[in-house]
PDB file of C-alpha atoms in Angstrom:
ATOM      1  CA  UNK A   1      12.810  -1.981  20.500  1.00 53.00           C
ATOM      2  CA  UNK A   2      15.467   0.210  20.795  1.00 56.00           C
ATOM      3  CA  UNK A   3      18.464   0.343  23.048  1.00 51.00           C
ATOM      4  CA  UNK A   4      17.558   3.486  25.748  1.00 50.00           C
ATOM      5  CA  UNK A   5      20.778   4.902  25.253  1.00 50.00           C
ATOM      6  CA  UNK A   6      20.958   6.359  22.074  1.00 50.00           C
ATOM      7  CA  UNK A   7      17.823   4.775  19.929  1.00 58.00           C
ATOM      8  CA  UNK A   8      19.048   7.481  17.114  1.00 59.00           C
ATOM      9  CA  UNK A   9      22.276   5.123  16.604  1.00 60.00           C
ATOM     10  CA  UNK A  10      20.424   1.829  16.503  1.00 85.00           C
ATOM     11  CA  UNK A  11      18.611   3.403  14.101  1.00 87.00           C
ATOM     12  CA  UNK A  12      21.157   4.807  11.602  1.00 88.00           C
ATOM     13  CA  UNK A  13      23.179   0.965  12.201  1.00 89.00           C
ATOM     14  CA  UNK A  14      20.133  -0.675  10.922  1.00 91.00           C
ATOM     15  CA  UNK A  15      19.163   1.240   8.695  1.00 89.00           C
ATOM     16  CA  UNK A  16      23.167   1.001   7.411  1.00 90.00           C
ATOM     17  CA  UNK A  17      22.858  -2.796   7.101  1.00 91.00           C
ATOM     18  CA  UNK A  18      19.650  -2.838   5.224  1.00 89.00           C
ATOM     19  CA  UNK A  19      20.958  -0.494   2.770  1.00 90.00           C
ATOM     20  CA  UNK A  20      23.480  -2.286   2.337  1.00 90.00           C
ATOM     21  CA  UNK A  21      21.277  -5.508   1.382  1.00 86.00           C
ATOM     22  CA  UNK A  22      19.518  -3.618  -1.234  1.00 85.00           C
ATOM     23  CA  UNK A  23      16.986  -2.066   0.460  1.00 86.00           C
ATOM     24  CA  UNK A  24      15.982   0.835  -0.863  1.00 83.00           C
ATOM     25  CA  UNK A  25      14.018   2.640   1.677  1.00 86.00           C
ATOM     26  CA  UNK A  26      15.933   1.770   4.365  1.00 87.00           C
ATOM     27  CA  UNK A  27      15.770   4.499   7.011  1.00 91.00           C
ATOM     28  CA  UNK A  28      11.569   3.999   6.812  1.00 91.00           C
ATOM     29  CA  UNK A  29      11.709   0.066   7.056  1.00 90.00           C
ATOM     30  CA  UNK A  30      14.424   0.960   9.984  1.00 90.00           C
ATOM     31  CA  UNK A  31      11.914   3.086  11.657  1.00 91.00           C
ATOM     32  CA  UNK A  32       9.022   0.330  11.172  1.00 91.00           C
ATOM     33  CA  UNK A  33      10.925  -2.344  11.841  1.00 91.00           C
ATOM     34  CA  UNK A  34      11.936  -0.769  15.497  1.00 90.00           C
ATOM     35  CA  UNK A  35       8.342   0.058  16.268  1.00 89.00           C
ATOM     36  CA  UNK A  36       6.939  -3.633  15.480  1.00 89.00           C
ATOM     37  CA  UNK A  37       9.541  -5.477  17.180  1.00 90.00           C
ATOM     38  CA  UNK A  38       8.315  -6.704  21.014  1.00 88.00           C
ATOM     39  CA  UNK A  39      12.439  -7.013  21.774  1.00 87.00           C
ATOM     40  CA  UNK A  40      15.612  -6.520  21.135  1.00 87.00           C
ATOM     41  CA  UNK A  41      16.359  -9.870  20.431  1.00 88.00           C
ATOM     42  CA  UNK A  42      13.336  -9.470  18.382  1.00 90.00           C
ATOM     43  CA  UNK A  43      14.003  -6.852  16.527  1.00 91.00           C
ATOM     44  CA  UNK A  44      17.548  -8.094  15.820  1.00 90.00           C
ATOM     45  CA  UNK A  45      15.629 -11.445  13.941  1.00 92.00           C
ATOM     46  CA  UNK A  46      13.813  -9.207  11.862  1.00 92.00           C
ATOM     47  CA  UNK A  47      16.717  -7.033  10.693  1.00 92.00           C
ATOM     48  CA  UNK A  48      18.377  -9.946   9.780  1.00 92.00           C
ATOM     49  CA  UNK A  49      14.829 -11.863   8.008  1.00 91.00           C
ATOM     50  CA  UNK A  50      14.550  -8.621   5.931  1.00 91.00           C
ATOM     51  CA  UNK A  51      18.537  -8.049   4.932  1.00 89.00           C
ATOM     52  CA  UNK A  52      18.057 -11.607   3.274  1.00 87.00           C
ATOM     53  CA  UNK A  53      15.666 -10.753   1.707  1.00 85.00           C
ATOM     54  CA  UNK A  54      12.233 -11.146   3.420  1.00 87.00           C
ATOM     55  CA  UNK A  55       9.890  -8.504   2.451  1.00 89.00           C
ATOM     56  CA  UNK A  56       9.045  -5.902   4.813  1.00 91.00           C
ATOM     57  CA  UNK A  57       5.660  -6.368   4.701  1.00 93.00           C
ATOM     58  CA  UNK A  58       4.979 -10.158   5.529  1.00 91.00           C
ATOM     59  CA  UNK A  59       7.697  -8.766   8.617  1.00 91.00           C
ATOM     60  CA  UNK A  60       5.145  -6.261   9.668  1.00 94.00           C
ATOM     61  CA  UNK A  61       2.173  -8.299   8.589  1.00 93.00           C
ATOM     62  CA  UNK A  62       0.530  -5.339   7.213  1.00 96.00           C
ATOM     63  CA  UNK A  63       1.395  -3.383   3.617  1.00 95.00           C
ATOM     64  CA  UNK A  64       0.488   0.173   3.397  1.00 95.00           C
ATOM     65  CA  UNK A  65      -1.833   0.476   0.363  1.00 97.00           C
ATOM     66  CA  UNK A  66      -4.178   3.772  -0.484  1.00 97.00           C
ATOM     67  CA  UNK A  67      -3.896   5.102   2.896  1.00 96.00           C
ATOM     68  CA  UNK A  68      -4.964   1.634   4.302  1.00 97.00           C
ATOM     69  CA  UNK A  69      -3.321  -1.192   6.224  1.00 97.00           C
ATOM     70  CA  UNK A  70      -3.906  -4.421   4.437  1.00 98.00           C
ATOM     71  CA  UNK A  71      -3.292  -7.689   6.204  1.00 97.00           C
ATOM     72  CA  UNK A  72      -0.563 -10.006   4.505  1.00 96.00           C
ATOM     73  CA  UNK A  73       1.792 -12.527   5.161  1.00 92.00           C
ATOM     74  CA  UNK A  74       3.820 -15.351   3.807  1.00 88.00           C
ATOM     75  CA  UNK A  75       1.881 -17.252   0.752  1.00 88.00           C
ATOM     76  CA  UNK A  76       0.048 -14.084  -0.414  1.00 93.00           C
ATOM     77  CA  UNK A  77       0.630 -11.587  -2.774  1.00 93.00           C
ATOM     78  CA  UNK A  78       1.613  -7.998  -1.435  1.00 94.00           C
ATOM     79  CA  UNK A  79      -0.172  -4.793  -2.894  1.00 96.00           C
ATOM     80  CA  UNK A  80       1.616  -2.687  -5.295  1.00 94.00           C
ATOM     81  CA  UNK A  81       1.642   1.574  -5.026  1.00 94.00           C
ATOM     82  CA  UNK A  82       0.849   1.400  -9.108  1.00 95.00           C
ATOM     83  CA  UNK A  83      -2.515  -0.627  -8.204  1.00 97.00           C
ATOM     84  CA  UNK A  84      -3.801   2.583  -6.775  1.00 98.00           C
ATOM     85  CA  UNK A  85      -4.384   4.036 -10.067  1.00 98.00           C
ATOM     86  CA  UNK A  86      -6.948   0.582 -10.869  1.00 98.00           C
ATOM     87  CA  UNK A  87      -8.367   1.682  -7.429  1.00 98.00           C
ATOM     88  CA  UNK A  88      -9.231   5.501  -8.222  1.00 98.00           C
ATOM     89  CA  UNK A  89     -10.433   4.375 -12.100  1.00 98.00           C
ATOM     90  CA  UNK A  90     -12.442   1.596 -10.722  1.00 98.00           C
ATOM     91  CA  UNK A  91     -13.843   4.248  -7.796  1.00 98.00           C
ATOM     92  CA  UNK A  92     -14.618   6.794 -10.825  1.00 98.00           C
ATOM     93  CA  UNK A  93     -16.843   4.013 -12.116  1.00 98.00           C
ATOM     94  CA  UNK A  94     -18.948   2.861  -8.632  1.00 98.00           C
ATOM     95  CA  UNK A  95     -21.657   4.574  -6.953  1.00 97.00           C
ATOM     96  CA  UNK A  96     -22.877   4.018  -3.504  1.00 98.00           C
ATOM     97  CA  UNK A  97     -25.393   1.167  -4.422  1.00 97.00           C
ATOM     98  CA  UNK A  98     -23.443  -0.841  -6.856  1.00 98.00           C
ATOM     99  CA  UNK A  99     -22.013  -4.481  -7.253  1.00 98.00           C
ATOM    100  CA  UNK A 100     -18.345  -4.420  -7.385  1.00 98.00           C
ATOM    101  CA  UNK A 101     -15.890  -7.542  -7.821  1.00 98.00           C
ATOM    102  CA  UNK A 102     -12.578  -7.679  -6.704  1.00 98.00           C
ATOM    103  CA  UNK A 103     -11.586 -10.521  -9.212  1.00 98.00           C
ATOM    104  CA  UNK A 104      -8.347 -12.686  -8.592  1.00 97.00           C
ATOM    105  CA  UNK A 105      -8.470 -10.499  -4.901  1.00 97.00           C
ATOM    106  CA  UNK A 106      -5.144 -12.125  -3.336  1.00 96.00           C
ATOM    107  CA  UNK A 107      -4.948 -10.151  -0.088  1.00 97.00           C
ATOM    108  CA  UNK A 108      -8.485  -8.097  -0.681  1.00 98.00           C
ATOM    109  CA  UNK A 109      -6.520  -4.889  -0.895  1.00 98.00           C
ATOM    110  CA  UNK A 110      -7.993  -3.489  -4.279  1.00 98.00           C
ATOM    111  CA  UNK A 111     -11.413  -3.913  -2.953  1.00 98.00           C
ATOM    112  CA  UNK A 112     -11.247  -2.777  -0.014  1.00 98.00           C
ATOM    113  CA  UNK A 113      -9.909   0.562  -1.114  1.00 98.00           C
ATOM    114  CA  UNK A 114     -12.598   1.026  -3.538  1.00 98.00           C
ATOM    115  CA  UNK A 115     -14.857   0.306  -0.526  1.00 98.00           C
ATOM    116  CA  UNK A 116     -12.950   2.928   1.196  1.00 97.00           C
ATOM    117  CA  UNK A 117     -13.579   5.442  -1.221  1.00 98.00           C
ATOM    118  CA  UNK A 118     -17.074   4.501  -2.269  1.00 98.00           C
ATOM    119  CA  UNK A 119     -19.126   3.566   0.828  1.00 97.00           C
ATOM    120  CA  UNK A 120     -22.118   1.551   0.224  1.00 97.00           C
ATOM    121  CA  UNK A 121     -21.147  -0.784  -2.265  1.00 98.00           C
ATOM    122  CA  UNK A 122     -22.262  -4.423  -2.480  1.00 98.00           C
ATOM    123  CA  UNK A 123     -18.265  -5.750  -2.726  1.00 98.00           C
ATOM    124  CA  UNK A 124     -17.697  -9.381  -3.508  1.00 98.00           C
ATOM    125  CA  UNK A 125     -14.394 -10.948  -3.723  1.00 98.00           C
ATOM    126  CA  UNK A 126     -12.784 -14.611  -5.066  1.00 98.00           C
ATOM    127  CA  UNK A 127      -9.243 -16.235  -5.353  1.00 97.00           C
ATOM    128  CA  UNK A 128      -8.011 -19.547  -6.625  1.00 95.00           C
ATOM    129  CA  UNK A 129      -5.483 -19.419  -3.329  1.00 95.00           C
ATOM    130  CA  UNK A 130      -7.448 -20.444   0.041  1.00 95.00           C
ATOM    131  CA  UNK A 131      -4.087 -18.843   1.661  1.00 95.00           C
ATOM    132  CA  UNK A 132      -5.695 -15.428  -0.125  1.00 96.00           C
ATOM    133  CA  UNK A 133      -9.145 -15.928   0.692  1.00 97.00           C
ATOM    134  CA  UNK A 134      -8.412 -16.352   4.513  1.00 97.00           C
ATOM    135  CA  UNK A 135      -6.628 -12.476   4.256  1.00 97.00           C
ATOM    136  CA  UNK A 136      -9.108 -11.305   2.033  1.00 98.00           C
ATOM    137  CA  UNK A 137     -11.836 -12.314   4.386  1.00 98.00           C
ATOM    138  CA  UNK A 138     -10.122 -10.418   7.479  1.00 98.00           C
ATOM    139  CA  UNK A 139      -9.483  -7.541   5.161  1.00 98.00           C
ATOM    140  CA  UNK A 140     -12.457  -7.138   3.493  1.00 98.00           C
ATOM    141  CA  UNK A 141     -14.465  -7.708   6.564  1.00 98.00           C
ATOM    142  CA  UNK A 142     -14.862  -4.226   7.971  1.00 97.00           C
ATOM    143  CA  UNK A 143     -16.712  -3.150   4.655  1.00 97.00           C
ATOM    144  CA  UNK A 144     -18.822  -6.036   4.496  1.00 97.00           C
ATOM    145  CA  UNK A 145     -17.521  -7.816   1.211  1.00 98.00           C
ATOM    146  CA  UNK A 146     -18.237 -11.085   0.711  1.00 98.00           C
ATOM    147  CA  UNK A 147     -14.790 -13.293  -0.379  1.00 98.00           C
ATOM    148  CA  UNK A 148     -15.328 -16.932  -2.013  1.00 98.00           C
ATOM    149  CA  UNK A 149     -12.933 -19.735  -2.867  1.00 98.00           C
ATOM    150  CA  UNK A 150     -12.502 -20.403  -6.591  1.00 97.00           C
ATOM    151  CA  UNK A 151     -10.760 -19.955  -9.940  1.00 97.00           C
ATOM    152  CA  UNK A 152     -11.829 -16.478 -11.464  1.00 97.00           C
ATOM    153  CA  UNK A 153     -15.960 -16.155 -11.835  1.00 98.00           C
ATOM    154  CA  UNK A 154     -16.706 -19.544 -11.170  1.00 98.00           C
ATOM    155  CA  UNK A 155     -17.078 -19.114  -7.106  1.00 98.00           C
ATOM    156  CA  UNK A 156     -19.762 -16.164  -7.792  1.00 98.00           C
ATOM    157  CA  UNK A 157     -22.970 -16.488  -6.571  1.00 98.00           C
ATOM    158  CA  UNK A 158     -24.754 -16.766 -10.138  1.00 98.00           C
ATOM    159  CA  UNK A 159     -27.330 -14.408  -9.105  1.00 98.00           C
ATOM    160  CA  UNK A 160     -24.611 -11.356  -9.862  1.00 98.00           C
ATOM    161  CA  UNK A 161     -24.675 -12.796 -13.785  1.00 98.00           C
ATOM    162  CA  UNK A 162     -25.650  -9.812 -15.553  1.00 98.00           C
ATOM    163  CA  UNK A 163     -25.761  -7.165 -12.461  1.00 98.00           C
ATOM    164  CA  UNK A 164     -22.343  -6.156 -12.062  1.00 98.00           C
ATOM    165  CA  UNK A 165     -21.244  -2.511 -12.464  1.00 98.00           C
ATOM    166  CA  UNK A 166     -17.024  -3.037 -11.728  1.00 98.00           C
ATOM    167  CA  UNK A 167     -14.779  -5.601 -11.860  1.00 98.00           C
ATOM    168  CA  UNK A 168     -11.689  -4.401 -10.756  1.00 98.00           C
ATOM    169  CA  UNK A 169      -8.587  -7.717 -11.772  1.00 97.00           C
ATOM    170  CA  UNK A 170      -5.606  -7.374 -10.385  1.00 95.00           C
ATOM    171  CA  UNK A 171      -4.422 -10.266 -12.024  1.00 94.00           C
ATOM    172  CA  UNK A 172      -1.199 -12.053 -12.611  1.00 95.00           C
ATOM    173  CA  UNK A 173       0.753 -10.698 -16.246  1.00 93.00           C
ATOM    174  CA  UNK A 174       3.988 -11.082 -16.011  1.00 92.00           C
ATOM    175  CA  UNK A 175       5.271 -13.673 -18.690  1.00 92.00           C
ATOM    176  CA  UNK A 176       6.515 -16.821 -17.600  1.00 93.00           C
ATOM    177  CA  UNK A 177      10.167 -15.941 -18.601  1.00 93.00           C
ATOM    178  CA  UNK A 178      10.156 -12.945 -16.935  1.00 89.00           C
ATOM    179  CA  UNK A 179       9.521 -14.110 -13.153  1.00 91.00           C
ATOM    180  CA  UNK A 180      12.882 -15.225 -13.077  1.00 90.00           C
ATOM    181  CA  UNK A 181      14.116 -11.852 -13.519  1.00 90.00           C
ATOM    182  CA  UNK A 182      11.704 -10.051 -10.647  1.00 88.00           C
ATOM    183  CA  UNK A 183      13.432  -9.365  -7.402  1.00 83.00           C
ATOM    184  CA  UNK A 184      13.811 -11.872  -4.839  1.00 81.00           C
ATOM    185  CA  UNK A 185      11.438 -10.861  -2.014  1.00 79.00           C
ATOM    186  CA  UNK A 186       8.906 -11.282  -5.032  1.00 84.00           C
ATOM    187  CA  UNK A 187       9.849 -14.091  -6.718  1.00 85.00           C
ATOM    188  CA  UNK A 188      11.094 -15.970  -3.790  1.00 84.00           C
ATOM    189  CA  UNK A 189       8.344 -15.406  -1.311  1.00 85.00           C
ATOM    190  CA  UNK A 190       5.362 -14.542  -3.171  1.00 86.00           C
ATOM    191  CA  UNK A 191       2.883 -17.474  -4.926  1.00 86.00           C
ATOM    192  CA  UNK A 192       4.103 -17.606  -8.170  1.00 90.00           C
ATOM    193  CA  UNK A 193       0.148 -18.205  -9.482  1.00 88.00           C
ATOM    194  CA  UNK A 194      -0.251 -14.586  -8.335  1.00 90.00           C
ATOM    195  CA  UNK A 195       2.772 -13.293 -10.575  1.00 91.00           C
ATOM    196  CA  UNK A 196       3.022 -16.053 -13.522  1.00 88.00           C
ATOM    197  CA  UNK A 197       1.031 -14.996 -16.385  1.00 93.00           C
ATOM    198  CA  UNK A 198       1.791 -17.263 -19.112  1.00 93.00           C
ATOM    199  CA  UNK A 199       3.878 -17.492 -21.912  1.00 95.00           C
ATOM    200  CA  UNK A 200       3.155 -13.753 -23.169  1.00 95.00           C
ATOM    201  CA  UNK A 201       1.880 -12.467 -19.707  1.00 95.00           C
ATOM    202  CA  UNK A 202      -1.918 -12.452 -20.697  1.00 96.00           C
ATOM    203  CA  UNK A 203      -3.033 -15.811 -20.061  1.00 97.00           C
ATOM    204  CA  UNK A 204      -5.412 -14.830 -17.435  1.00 97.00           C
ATOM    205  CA  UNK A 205      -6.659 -11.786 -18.793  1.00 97.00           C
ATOM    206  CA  UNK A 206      -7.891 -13.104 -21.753  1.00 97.00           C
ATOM    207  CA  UNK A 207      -9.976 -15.436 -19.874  1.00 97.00           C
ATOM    208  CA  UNK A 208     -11.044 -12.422 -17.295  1.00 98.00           C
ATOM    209  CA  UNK A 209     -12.103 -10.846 -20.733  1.00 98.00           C
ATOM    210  CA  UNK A 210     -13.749 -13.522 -21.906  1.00 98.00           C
ATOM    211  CA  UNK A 211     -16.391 -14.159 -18.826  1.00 98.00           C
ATOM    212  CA  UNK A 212     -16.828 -10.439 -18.122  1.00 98.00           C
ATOM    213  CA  UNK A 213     -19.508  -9.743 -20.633  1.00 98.00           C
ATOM    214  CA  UNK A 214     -21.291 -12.304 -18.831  1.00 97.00           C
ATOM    215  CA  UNK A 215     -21.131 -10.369 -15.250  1.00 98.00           C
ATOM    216  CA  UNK A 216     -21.701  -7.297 -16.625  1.00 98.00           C
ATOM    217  CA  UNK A 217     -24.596  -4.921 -16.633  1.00 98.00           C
ATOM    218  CA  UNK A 218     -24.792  -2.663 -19.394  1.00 98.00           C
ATOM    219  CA  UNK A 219     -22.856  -0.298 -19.682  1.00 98.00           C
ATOM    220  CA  UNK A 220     -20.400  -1.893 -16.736  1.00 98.00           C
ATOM    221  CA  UNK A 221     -17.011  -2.048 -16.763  1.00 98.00           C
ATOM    222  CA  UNK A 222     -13.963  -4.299 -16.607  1.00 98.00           C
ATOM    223  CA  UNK A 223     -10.837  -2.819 -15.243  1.00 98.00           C
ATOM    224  CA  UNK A 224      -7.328  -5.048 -15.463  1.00 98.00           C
ATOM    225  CA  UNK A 225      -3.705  -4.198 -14.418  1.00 96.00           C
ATOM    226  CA  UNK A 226      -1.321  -5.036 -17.531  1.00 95.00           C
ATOM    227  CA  UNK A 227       2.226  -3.366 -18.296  1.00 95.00           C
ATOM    228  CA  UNK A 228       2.764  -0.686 -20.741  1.00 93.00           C
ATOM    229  CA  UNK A 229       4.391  -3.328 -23.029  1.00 94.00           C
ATOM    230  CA  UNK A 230       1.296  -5.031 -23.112  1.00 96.00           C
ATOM    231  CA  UNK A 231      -1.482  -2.351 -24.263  1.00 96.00           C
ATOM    232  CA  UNK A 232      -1.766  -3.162 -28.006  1.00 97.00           C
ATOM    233  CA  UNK A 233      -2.286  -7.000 -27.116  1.00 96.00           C
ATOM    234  CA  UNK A 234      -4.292  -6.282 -24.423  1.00 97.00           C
ATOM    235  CA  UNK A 235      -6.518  -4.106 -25.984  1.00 97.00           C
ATOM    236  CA  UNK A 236      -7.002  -6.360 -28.492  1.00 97.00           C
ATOM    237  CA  UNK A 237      -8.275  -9.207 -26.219  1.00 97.00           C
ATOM    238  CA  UNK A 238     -10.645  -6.945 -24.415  1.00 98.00           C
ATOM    239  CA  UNK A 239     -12.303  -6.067 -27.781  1.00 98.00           C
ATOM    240  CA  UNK A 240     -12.279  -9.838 -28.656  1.00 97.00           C
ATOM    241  CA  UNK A 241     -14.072 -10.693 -25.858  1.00 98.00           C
ATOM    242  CA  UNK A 242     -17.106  -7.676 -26.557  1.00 97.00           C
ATOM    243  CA  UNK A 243     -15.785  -5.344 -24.884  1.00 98.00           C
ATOM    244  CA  UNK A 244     -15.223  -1.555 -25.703  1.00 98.00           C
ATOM    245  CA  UNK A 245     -11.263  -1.186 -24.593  1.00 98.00           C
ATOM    246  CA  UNK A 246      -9.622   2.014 -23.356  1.00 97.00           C
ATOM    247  CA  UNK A 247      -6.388   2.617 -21.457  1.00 98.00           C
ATOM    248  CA  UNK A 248      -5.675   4.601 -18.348  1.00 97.00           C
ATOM    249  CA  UNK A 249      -1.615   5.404 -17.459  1.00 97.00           C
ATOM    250  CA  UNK A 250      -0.211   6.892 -14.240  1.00 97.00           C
ATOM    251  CA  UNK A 251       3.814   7.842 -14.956  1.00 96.00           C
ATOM    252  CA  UNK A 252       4.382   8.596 -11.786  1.00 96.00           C
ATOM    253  CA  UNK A 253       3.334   5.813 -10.461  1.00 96.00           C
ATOM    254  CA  UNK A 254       4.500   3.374 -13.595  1.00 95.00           C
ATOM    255  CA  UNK A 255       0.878   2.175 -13.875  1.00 97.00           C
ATOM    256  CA  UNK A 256      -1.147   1.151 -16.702  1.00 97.00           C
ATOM    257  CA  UNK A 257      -4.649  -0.339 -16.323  1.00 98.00           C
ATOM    258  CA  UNK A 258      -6.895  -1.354 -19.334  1.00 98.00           C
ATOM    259  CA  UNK A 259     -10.702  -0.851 -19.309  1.00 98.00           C
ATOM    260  CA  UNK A 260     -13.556  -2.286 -20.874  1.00 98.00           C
ATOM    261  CA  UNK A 261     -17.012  -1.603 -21.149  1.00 98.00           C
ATOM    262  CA  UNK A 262     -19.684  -3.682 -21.745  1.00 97.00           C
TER     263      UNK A 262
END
């Protein structure tokens, strides 16, 4: 809420201080910011929650994502703009019809865009972080996916073994070292088990590689999030595991997402 006089000033002094916080986009988060606030007062709390740091998003309690508004908040893990390019390989893969997993889902959001884009597809969901599941549940809800409580496959209903067509894994890889170094409003307020993984950052994929020939239909595929630092050993571990590996690169939007088919 703005002040009646001359909102186009409030603006430009917000918008001022969070630039000057770091904030790089900070005549859009001004805007946003003004438009969820209830009050002045309000809005003046939130200014000052996001200038130290906050992100903008647990604020809102919504993150933009493929066109979509994606419930988060505090505790859970907030959708990336280079995870759309797992979303539009993992769509290229689905057909109305389909089972499609949303492995290691955090907030639901990679799912529920493929749902978006392929209507009709039997979506199921799972995260280690009940804090994830509860979001994932609200988010995934619309398109009917089903969202279970668990560490990887083990929460699957077992009657999916052998039946799956995607399994799209946005999972944790950055190496343990490294979290240190990511900025604050990730490494502060986001659940480190959704950023931390392992000593080289492929702890988790090698064991998503491992139980995805088990999922798997035929010819099905596994699609994981990695960096571009990352592809050789990555590749590698998809093969390991049975896998036929490929890679898929976005350089606009700094996105590299490794593929394997059963």
């Amino acid at each position: 809420m703005l002040a009646a006089d001359d909102p186009a000033a409030d603006l430009a002094a917000i918008a001022a201080r969070l630039r000057a916080a770091g904030c790089v986009f900070a005549e859009e988060e001004a805007e946003l910011l003004a438009g969820a606030a209830a009050s002045a007062a309000g809005l003046e709390d939130m200014v000052r929650r996001r200038a130290a740091g906050l992100p903008l998003e647990h604020l809102l309690g919504w993150a933009g994502f493929c066109g979509l508004r994606i419930a988060v908040g505090p505790g859970v893990f907030v959708p990336r703009r280079r995870s759309e390019l797992l979303v539009r390989r993992a769509a290229e893969l689905a057909v109305p019809g389909v089972i499609v997993v949303d492995l290691a889902c955090g907030s639901g959001a990679i799912g529920r865009a493929i749902a978006q884009r392929v209507p009709g597809i039997e979506l199921h969901a799972c995260d280690l972080s009940p804090e994830a599941v509860r979001y994932a549940r609200a988010n995934l809800a619309p398109v009917g996916g089903a969202v279970y409580a668990g560490d990887l496959y083990e929460p699957l209903p077992p009657g999916l073994r052998g039946r799956v067509a995607v399994i799209a894994a946005n999972i944790p890889y950055v190496p343990t070292e490294a979290v240190a170094t990511m900025p604050p409003e990730a490494r502060d307020y986001e659940p480190r088990l959704a950023l931390d993984g392992g000593p080289d950052g492929l702890d988790v994929l090698r064991r998503a590689a491992a139980g995805a020939p088990g999922w798997l239909r035929p010819g099905g595929h596994l699609l994981v999030e990695a960096a571009s630092g990352q592809i050789a050993r990555a590749t590698a571990e998809l093969a390991a595991a049975g896998l036929d590996p490929s890679v898929a690169t976005d350089p606009d939007l700094g996105a590299t997402v490794l593929i394997g088919r059963a």
